[in-house]
Short mmCIF file of C-alpha atoms in Angstrom, two decimals:
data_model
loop_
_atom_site.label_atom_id
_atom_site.label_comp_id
_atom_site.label_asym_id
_atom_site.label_seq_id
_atom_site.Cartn_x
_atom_site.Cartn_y
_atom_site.Cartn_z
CA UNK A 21 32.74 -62.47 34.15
CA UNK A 22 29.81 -59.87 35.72
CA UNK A 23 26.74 -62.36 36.84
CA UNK A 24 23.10 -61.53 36.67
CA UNK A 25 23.05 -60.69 40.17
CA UNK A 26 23.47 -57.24 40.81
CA UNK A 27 23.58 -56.17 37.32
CA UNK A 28 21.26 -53.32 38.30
CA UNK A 29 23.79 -51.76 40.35
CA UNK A 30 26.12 -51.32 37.27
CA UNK A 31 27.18 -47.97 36.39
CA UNK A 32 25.67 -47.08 32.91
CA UNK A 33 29.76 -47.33 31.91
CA UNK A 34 30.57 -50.16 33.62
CA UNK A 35 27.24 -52.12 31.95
CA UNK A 36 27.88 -50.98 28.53
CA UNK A 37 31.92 -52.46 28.96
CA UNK A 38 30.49 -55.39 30.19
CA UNK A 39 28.38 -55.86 27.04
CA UNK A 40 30.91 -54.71 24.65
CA UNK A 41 33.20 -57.55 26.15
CA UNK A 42 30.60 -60.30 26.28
CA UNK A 43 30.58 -60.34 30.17
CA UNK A 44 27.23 -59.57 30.15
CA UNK A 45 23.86 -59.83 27.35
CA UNK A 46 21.48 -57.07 26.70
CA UNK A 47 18.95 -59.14 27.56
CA UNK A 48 20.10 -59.73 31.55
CA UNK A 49 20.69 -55.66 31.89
CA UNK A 50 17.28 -54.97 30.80
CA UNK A 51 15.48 -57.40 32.67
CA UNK A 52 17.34 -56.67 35.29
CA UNK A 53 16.11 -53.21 35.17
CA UNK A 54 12.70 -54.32 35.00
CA UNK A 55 12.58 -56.62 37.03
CA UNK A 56 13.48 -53.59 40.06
CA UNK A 57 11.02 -51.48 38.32
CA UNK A 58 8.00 -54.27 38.93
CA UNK A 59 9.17 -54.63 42.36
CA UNK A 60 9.86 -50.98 43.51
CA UNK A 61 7.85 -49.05 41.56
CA UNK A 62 4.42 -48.91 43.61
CA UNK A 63 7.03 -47.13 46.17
CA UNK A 64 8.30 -44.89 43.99
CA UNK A 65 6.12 -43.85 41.57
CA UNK A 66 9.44 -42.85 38.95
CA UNK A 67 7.32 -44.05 35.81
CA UNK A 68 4.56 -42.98 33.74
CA UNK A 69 5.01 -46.13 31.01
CA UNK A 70 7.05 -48.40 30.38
CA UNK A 71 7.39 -51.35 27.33
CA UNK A 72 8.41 -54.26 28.52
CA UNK A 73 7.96 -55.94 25.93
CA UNK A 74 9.28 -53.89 23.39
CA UNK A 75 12.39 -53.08 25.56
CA UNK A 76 12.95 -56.53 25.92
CA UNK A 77 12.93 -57.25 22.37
CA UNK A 78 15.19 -54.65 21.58
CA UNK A 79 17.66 -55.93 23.49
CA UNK A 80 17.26 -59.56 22.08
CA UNK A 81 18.31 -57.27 18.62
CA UNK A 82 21.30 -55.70 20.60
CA UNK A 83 22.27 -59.31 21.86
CA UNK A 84 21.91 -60.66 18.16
CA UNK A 85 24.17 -57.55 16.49
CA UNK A 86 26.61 -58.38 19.10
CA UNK A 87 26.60 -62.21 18.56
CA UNK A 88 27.06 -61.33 14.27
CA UNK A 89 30.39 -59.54 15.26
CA UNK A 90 28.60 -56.03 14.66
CA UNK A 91 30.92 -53.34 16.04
CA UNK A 92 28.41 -52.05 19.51
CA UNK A 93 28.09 -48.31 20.19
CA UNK A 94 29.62 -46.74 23.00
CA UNK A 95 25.76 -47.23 24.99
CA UNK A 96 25.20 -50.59 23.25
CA UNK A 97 23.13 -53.11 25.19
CA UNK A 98 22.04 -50.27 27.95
CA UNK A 99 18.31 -49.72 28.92
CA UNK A 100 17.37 -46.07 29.78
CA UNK A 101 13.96 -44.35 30.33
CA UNK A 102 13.53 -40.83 29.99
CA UNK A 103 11.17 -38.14 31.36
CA UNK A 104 8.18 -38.13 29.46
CA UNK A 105 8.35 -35.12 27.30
CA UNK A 106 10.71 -36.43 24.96
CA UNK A 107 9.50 -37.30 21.56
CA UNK A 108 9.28 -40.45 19.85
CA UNK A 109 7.94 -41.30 17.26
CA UNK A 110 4.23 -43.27 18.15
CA UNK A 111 4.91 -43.16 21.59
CA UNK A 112 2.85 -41.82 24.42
CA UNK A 113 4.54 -38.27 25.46
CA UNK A 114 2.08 -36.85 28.25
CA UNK A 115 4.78 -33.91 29.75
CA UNK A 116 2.87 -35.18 32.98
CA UNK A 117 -0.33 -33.36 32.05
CA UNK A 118 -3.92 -33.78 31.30
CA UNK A 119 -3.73 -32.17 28.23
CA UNK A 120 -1.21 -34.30 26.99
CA UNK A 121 -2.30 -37.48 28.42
CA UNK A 122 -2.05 -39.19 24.91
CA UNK A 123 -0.48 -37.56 22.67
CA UNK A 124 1.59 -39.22 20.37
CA UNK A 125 3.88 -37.68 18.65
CA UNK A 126 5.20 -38.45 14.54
CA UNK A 127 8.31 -37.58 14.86
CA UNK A 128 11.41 -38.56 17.51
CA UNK A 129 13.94 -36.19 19.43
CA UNK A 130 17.03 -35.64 18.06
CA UNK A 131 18.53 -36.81 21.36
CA UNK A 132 16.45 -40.11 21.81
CA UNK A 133 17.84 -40.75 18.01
CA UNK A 134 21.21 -40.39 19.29
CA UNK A 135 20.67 -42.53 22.08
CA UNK A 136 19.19 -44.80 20.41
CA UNK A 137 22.23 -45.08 17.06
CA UNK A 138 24.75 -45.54 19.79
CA UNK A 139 22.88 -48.55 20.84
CA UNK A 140 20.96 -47.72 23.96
CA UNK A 141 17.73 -49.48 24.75
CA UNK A 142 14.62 -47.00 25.53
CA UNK A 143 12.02 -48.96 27.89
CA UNK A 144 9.60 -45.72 28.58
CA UNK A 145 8.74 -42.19 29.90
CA UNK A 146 9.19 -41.05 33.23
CA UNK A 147 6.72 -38.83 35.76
CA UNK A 148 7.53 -35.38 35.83
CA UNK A 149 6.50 -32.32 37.00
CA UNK A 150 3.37 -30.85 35.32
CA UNK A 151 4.85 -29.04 31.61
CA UNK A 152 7.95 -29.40 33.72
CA UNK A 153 6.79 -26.14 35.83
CA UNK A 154 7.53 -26.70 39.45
CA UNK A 155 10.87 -27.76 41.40
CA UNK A 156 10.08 -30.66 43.29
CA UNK A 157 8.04 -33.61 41.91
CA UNK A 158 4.49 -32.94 43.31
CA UNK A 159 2.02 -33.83 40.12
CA UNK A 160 -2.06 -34.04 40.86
CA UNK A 161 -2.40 -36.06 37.40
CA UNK A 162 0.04 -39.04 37.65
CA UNK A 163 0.51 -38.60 41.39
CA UNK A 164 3.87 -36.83 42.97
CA UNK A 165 7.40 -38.80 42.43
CA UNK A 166 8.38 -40.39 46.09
CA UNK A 167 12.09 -39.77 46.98
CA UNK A 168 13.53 -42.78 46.98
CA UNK A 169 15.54 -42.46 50.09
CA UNK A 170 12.85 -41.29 52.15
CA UNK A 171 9.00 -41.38 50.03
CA UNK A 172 7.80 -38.16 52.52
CA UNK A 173 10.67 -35.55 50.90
CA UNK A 174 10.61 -34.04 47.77
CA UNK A 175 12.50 -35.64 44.55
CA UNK A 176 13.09 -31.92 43.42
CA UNK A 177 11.97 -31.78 39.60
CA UNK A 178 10.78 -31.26 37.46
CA UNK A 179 12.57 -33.82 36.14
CA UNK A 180 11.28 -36.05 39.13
CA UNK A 181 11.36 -39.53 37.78
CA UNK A 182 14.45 -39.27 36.18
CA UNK A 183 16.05 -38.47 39.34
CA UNK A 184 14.37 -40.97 41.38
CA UNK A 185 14.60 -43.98 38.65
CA UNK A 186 18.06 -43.45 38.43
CA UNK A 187 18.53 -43.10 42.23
CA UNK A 188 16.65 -46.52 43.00
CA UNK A 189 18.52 -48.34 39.96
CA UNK A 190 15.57 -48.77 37.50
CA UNK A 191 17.63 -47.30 34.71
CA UNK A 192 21.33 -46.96 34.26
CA UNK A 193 20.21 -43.61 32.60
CA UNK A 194 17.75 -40.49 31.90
CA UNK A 195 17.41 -37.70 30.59
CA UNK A 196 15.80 -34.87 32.16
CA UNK A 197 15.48 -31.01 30.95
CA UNK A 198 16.57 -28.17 32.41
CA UNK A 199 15.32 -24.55 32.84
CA UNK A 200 15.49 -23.47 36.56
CA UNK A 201 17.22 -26.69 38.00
CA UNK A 202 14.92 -29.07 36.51
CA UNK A 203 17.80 -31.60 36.56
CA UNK A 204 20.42 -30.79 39.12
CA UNK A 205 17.75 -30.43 41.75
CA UNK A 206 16.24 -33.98 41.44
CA UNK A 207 19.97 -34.82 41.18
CA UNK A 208 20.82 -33.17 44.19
CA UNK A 209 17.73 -34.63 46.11
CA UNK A 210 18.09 -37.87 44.81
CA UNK A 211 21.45 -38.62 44.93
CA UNK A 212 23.14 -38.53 41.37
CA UNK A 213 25.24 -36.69 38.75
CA UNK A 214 23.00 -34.37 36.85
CA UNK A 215 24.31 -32.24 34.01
CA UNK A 216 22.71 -28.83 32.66
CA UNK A 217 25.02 -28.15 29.64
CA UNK A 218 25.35 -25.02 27.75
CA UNK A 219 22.49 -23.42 26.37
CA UNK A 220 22.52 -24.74 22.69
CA UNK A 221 24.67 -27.87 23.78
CA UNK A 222 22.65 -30.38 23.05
CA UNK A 223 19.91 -30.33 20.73
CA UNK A 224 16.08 -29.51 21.98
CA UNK A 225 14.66 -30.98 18.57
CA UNK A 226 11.64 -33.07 19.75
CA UNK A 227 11.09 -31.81 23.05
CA UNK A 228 8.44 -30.34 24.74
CA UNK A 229 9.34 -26.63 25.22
CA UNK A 230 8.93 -24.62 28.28
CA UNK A 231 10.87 -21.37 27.79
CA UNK A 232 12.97 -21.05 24.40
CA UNK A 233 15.70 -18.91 26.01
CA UNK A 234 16.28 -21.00 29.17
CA UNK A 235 15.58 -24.34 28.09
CA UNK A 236 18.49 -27.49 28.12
CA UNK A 237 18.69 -30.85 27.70
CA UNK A 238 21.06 -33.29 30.08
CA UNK A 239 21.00 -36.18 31.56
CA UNK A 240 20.86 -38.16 34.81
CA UNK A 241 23.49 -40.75 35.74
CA UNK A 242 25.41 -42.89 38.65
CA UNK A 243 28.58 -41.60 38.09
CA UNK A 244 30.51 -38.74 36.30
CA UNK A 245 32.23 -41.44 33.63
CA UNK A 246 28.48 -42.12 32.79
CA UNK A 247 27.40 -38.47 31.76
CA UNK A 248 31.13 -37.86 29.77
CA UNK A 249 29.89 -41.43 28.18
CA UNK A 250 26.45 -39.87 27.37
CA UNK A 251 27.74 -36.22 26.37
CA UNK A 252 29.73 -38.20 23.74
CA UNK A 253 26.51 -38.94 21.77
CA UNK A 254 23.88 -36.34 22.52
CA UNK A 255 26.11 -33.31 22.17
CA UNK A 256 27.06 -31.31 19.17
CA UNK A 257 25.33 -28.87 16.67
CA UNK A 258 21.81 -30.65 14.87
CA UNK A 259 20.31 -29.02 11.88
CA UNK A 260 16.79 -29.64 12.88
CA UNK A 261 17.18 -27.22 15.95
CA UNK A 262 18.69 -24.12 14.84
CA UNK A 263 19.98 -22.98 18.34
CA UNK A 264 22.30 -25.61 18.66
CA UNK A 265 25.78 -24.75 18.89
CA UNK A 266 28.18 -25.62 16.34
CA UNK A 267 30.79 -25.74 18.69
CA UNK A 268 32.79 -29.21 18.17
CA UNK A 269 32.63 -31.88 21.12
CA UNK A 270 35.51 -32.93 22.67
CA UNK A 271 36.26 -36.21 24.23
CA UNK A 272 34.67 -35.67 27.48
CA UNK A 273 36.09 -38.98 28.69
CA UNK A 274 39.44 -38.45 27.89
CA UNK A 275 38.80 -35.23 30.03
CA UNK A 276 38.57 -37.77 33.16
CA UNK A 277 42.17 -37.90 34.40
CA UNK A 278 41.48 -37.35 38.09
CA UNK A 279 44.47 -34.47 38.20
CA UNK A 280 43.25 -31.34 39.50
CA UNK A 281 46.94 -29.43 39.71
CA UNK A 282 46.19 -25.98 38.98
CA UNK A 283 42.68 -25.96 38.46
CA UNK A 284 41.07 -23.19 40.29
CA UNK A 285 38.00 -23.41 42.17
CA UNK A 286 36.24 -20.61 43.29
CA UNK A 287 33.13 -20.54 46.00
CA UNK A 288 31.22 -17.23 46.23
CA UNK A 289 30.87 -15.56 49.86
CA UNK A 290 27.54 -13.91 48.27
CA UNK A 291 24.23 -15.53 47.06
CA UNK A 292 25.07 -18.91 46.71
CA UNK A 293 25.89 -19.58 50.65
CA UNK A 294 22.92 -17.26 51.87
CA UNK A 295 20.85 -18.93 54.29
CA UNK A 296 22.26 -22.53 53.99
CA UNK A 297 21.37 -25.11 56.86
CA UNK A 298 24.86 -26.44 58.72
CA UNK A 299 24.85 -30.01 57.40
CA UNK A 300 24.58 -28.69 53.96
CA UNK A 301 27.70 -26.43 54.57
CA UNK A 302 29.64 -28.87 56.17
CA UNK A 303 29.08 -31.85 53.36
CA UNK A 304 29.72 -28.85 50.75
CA UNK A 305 32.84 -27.49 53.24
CA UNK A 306 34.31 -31.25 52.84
CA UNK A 307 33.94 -31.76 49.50
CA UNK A 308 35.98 -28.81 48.84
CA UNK A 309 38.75 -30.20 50.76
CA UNK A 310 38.69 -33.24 48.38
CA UNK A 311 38.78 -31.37 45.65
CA UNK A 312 41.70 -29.05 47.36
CA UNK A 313 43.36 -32.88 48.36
CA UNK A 314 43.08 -33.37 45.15
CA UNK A 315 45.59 -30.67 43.79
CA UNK A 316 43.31 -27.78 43.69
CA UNK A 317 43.43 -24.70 44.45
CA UNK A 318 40.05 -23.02 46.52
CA UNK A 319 39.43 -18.88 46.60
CA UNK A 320 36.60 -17.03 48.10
CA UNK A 321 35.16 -14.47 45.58
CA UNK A 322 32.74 -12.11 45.28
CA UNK A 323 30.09 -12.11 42.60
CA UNK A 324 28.88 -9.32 39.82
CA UNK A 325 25.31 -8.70 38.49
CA UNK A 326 23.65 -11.06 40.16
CA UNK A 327 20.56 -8.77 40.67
CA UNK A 328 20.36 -8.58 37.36
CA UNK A 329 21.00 -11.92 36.47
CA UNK A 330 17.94 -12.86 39.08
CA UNK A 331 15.41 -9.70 37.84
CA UNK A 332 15.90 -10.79 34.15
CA UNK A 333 16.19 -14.51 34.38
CA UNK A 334 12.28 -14.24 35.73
CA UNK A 335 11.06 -11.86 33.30
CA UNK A 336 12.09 -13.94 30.24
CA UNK A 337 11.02 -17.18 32.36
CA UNK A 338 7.82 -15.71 33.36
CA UNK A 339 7.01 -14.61 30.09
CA UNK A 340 7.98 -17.50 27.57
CA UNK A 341 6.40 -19.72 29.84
CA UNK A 342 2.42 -18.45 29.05
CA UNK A 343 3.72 -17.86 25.70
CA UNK A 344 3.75 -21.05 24.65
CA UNK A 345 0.58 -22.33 26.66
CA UNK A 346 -1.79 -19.46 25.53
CA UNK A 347 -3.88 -21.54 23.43
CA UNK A 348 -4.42 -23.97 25.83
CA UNK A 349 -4.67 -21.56 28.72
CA UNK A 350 -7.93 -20.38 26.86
CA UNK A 351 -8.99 -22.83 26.13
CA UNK A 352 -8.63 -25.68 29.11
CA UNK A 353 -7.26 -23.91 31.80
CA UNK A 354 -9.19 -26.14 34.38
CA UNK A 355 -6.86 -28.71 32.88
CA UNK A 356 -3.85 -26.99 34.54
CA UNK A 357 -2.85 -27.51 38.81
CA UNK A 358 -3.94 -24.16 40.50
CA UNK A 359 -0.16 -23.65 40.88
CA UNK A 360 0.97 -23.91 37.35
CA UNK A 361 -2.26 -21.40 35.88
CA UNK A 362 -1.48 -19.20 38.72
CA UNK A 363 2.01 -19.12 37.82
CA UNK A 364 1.47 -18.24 34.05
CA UNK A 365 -1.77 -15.91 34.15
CA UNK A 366 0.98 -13.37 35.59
CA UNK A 367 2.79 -13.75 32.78
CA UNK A 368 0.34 -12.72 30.37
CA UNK A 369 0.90 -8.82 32.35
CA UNK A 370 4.71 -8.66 31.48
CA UNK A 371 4.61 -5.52 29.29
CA UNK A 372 7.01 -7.13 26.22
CA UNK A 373 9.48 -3.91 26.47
CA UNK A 374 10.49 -5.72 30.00
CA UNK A 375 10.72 -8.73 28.17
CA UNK A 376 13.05 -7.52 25.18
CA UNK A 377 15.06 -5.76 28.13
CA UNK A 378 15.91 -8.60 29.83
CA UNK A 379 16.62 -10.86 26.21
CA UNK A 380 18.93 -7.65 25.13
CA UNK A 381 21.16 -7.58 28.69
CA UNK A 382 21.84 -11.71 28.61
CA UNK A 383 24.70 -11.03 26.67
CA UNK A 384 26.06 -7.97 28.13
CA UNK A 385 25.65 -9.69 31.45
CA UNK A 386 26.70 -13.02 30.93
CA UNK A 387 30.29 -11.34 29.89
CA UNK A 388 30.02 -9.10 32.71
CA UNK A 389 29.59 -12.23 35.14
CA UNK A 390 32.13 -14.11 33.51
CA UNK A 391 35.09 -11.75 32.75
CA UNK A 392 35.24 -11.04 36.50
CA UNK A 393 34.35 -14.56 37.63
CA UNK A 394 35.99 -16.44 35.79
CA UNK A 395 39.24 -14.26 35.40
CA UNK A 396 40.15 -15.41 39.15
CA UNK A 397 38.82 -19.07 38.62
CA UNK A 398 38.09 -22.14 36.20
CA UNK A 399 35.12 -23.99 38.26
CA UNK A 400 32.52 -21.85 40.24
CA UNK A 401 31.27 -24.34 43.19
CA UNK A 402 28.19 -24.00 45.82
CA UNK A 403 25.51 -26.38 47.33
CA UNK A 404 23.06 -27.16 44.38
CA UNK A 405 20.41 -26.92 46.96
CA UNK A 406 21.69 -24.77 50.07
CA UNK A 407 18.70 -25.82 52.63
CA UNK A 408 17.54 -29.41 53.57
CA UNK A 409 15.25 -30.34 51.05
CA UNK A 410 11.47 -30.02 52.54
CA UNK A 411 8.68 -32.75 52.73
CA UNK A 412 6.55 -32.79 49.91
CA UNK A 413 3.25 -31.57 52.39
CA UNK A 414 5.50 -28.61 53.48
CA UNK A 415 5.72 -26.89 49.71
CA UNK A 416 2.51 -28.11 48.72
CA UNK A 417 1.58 -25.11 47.37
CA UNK A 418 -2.09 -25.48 45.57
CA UNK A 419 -3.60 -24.40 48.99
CA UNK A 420 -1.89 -21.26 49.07
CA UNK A 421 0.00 -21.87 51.60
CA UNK A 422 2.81 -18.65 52.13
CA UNK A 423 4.81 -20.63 54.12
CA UNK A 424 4.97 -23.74 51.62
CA UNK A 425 5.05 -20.87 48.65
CA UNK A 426 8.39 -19.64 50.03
CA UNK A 427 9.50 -22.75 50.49
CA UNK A 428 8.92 -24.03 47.04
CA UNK A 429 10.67 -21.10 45.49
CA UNK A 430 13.83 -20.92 47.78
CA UNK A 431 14.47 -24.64 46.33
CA UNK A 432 15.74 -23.26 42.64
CA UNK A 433 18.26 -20.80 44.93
CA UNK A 434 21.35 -21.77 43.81
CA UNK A 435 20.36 -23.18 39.75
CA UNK A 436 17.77 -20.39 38.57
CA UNK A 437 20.72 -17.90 38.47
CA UNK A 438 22.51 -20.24 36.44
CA UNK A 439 20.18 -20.87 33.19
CA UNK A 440 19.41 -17.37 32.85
CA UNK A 441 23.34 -17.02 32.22
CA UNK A 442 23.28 -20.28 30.15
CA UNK A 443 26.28 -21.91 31.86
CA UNK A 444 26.83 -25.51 32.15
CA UNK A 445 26.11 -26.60 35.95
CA UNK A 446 26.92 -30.17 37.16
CA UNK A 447 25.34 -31.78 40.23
CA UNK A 448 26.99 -35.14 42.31
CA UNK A 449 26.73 -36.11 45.59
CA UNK A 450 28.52 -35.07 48.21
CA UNK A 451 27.24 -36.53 51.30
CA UNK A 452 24.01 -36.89 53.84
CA UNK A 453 22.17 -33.91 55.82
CA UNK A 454 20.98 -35.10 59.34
CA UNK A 455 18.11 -37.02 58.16
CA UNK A 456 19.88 -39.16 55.64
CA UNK A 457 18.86 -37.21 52.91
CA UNK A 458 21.17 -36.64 49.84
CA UNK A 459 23.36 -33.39 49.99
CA UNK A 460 24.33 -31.99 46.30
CA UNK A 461 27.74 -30.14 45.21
CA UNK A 462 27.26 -28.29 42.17
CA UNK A 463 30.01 -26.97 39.84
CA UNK A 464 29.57 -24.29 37.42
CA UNK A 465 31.76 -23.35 34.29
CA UNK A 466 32.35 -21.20 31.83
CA UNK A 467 30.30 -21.76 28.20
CA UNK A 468 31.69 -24.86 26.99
CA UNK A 469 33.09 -26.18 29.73
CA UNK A 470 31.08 -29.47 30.41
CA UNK A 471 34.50 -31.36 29.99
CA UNK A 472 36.27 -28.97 32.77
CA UNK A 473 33.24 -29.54 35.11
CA UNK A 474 33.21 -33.37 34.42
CA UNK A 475 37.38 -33.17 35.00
CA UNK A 476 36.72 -31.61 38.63
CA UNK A 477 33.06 -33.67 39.40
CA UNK A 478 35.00 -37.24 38.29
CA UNK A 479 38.08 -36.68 40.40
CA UNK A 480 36.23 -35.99 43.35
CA UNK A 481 34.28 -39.54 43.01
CA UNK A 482 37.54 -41.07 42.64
CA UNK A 483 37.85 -40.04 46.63
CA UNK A 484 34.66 -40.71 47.60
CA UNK A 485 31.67 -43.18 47.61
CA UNK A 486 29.13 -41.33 47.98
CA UNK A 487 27.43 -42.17 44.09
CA UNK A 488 27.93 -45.72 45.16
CA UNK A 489 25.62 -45.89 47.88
CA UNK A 490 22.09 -47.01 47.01
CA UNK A 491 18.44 -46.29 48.10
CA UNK A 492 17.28 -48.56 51.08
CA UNK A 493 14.37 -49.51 49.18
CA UNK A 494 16.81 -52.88 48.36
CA UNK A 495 20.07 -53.31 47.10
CA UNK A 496 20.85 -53.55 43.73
#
């Protein structure tokens, strides 16, 4: 029988087991939950609402369904909160902005429905970066997202308080989005499994859009089991967004057999190693030897196109980007941090032959990259972030600072690369840098191959604790 105590510390599997079984109620997980938000939160600043309340009735309903012998869903009983640019239906939805601040959408992402029909609990919206423009948490309107291992570094972002709430245990789950690194970064920095699947995935139906060829939706979890639980339900083709891939969804669970006999994993000598710190390199060095412990086999390649996978990932970034802020950019641009307007007013210069050059050579690239890459391997690995993560006053970049400017773009290294390709990425923990700061290993896959990358990412936890250890901001 699982007590009340500790039931924070749960994985987001082992909690919705527990509820399935009757070990647990809906009730305890969720106040539970809350009860670490109300305690933590002024140290963290991971939320921008949240319901209690409501939450709190909704898992009285879950509690109720279960008692009536009603079947759960596979996230029955389980309260999440999600980064606050998701759409539901009355809710606030800020995209942790001015302009935004309350705006309330009619309608509710296809992914929150999802969620939702396999039984989760939502309790609220998370703090983000700004539109989701800028890699590590800082926000002038809701206040910056505090690491929760150490409040002076960086989150990473911009899915900030998705990171950070699932790092310090205030949600067993949440999602983040993804179009640079926007959630294996904050995975990475926080300490959890992030997942950036293929481009077209998972629906984007209901979510605040910041570039339309770049964009994905993932989530944020303790454990690898917990994002094959959560791919389960939010993947798979959706008629309200026309992008999304009709590509069937596999049992990512039953992908989880922690055998990695002759699955090849490949880390580039080029690009993805250039410039890392030591104690990056040598948690990323020893997770490959788990992974080779663990029946693998590890080659050093070489990488193609990646100057053109870097030169036309920014045009189309740098361009959608304004695209879909003009109006406002008119019309409030005081309502925008110096670093986001000065980011996009550039944009508005692209000359749009530069822009339909780098939307007509995706393709062409993308098989370039992966008929030589992944010819020689299955799983492309590398630090998700290959330099100690920074303080949040060192890339503080609305001063115009060069120093923190370089700084706050050499964080999106290692994932930038990767969206402009649309490959799945996933980001877990692999260890500490010399500070005590979260180190991230990121594995990269073919199209499609979320269930290969969970495979790899869940056999490696099975040798290590590192997504076991929690935040010293109090044990769960």
């Amino acid at each position: 029988m699982v007590t009340t105590d500790g039931l924070a510390g749960l994985s987001l599997a082992e909690a919705a087991d527990a509820f399935a079984r009757g070990e647990v109620t809906a009730t305890a997980l969720t106040r539970a939950c809350l009860d670490r938000i109300e305690a933590h939160e002024p140290a963290i600043n991971a939320t921008t609402w949240i319901e209690r309340e409501a939450a709190l009735e909704a898992a009285a309903a879950a509690d109720k369904a279960r008692a009536a012998g009603i079947a759960p869903g596979p996230l029955a009983g389980v309260p999440m909160a999600h980064k606050d640019m998701y759409y539901k239906a009355g809710k606030l939805s800020t995209c942790g902005s001015a302009i935004r601040g309350d705006f309330r959408p009619d309608y509710t992402a296809t992914v929150i429905e999802r969620l939702e029909g396999a039984g989760a609990i939502t309790m609220g919206g998370l703090n983000m970066a700004e539109f989701a423009q800028n890699p590590t948490g800082h926000n002038r309107h809701f206040g910056d997202c505090l690491n929760p291992w150490n409040g002076d570094y960086i989150t990473g972002g911009s899915s900030s308080g998705s990171g950070a709430a699932v790092s310090a245990r205030f949600a067993f789950m949440a999602l983040g989005s993804d179009t640079g690194g926007s959630i294996r970064l904050p995975a990475s920095a926080c300490g959890v499994v992030g997942l950036k699947p293929t481009q077209t995935r998972v629906s984007r139906h209901g979510v605040m859009p910041l570039s339309f060829s770049c964009d994905n939706v993932g989530p944020l979890v303790r454990t690898v089991r917990d994002c094959a639980r959560v791919m389960g339900v939010i993947a798979g083709h959706d008629p309200k967004d026309p992008t999304s891939a009709k590509e069937a969804v596999p049992d990512y669970e039953a992908a989880l057999t922690g055998d990695l006999r002759g699955q090849r994993i490949g880390v580039a000598e080029t690009w993805f190693l250039d410039g890392a710190d030591p104690d990056i390199l040598a948690a990323f060095d020893a997770a490959i030897e788990v992974l080779r412990g663990r029946g693998a086999t590890v080659t050093r390649i070489s990488l193609p196109v990646m100057e053109q996978v870097l030169t036309y990932g920014s045009v189309v970034s740098r361009s959608e980007g304004p695209a879909i802020h003009a109006n406002w950019m008119r019309e409030r641009p005081g309502d925008y941090a110096n670093h986001l307007s000065g980011r996009m007013f550039p944009g508005y210069a692209i000359p749009a032959s530069y822009y339909i050059e780098a939307l007509s050579r995706r393709g062409p690239v993308l098989r370039a990259f992966c008929d030589e890459v992944f010819a020689q391997v299955d799983v492309l690995a590398m630090p998700t972030i290959p330099r100690r993560i920074p303080t949040r006053a060192e890339c503080r970049i609305d001063g115009g600072d060069p120093e923190a400017i370089q700084r706050f773009g050499l964080i999106t290294q290692n994932t930038r690369p990767i969206n402009y390709l649309g490959l799945p990425g996933l980001s877990l923990h692999c260890g500490f840098d010399d500070r005590g700061l979260p180190v991230g290993l990121q594995l990269v896959g073919r199209p499609f191959a979320e269930a290969r990358l969970m495979t790899v990412g869940d056999a490696y936890q099975r040798d290590t604790d590192w997504h076991s250890r929690v935040p010293a901001l109090g044990a769960a």
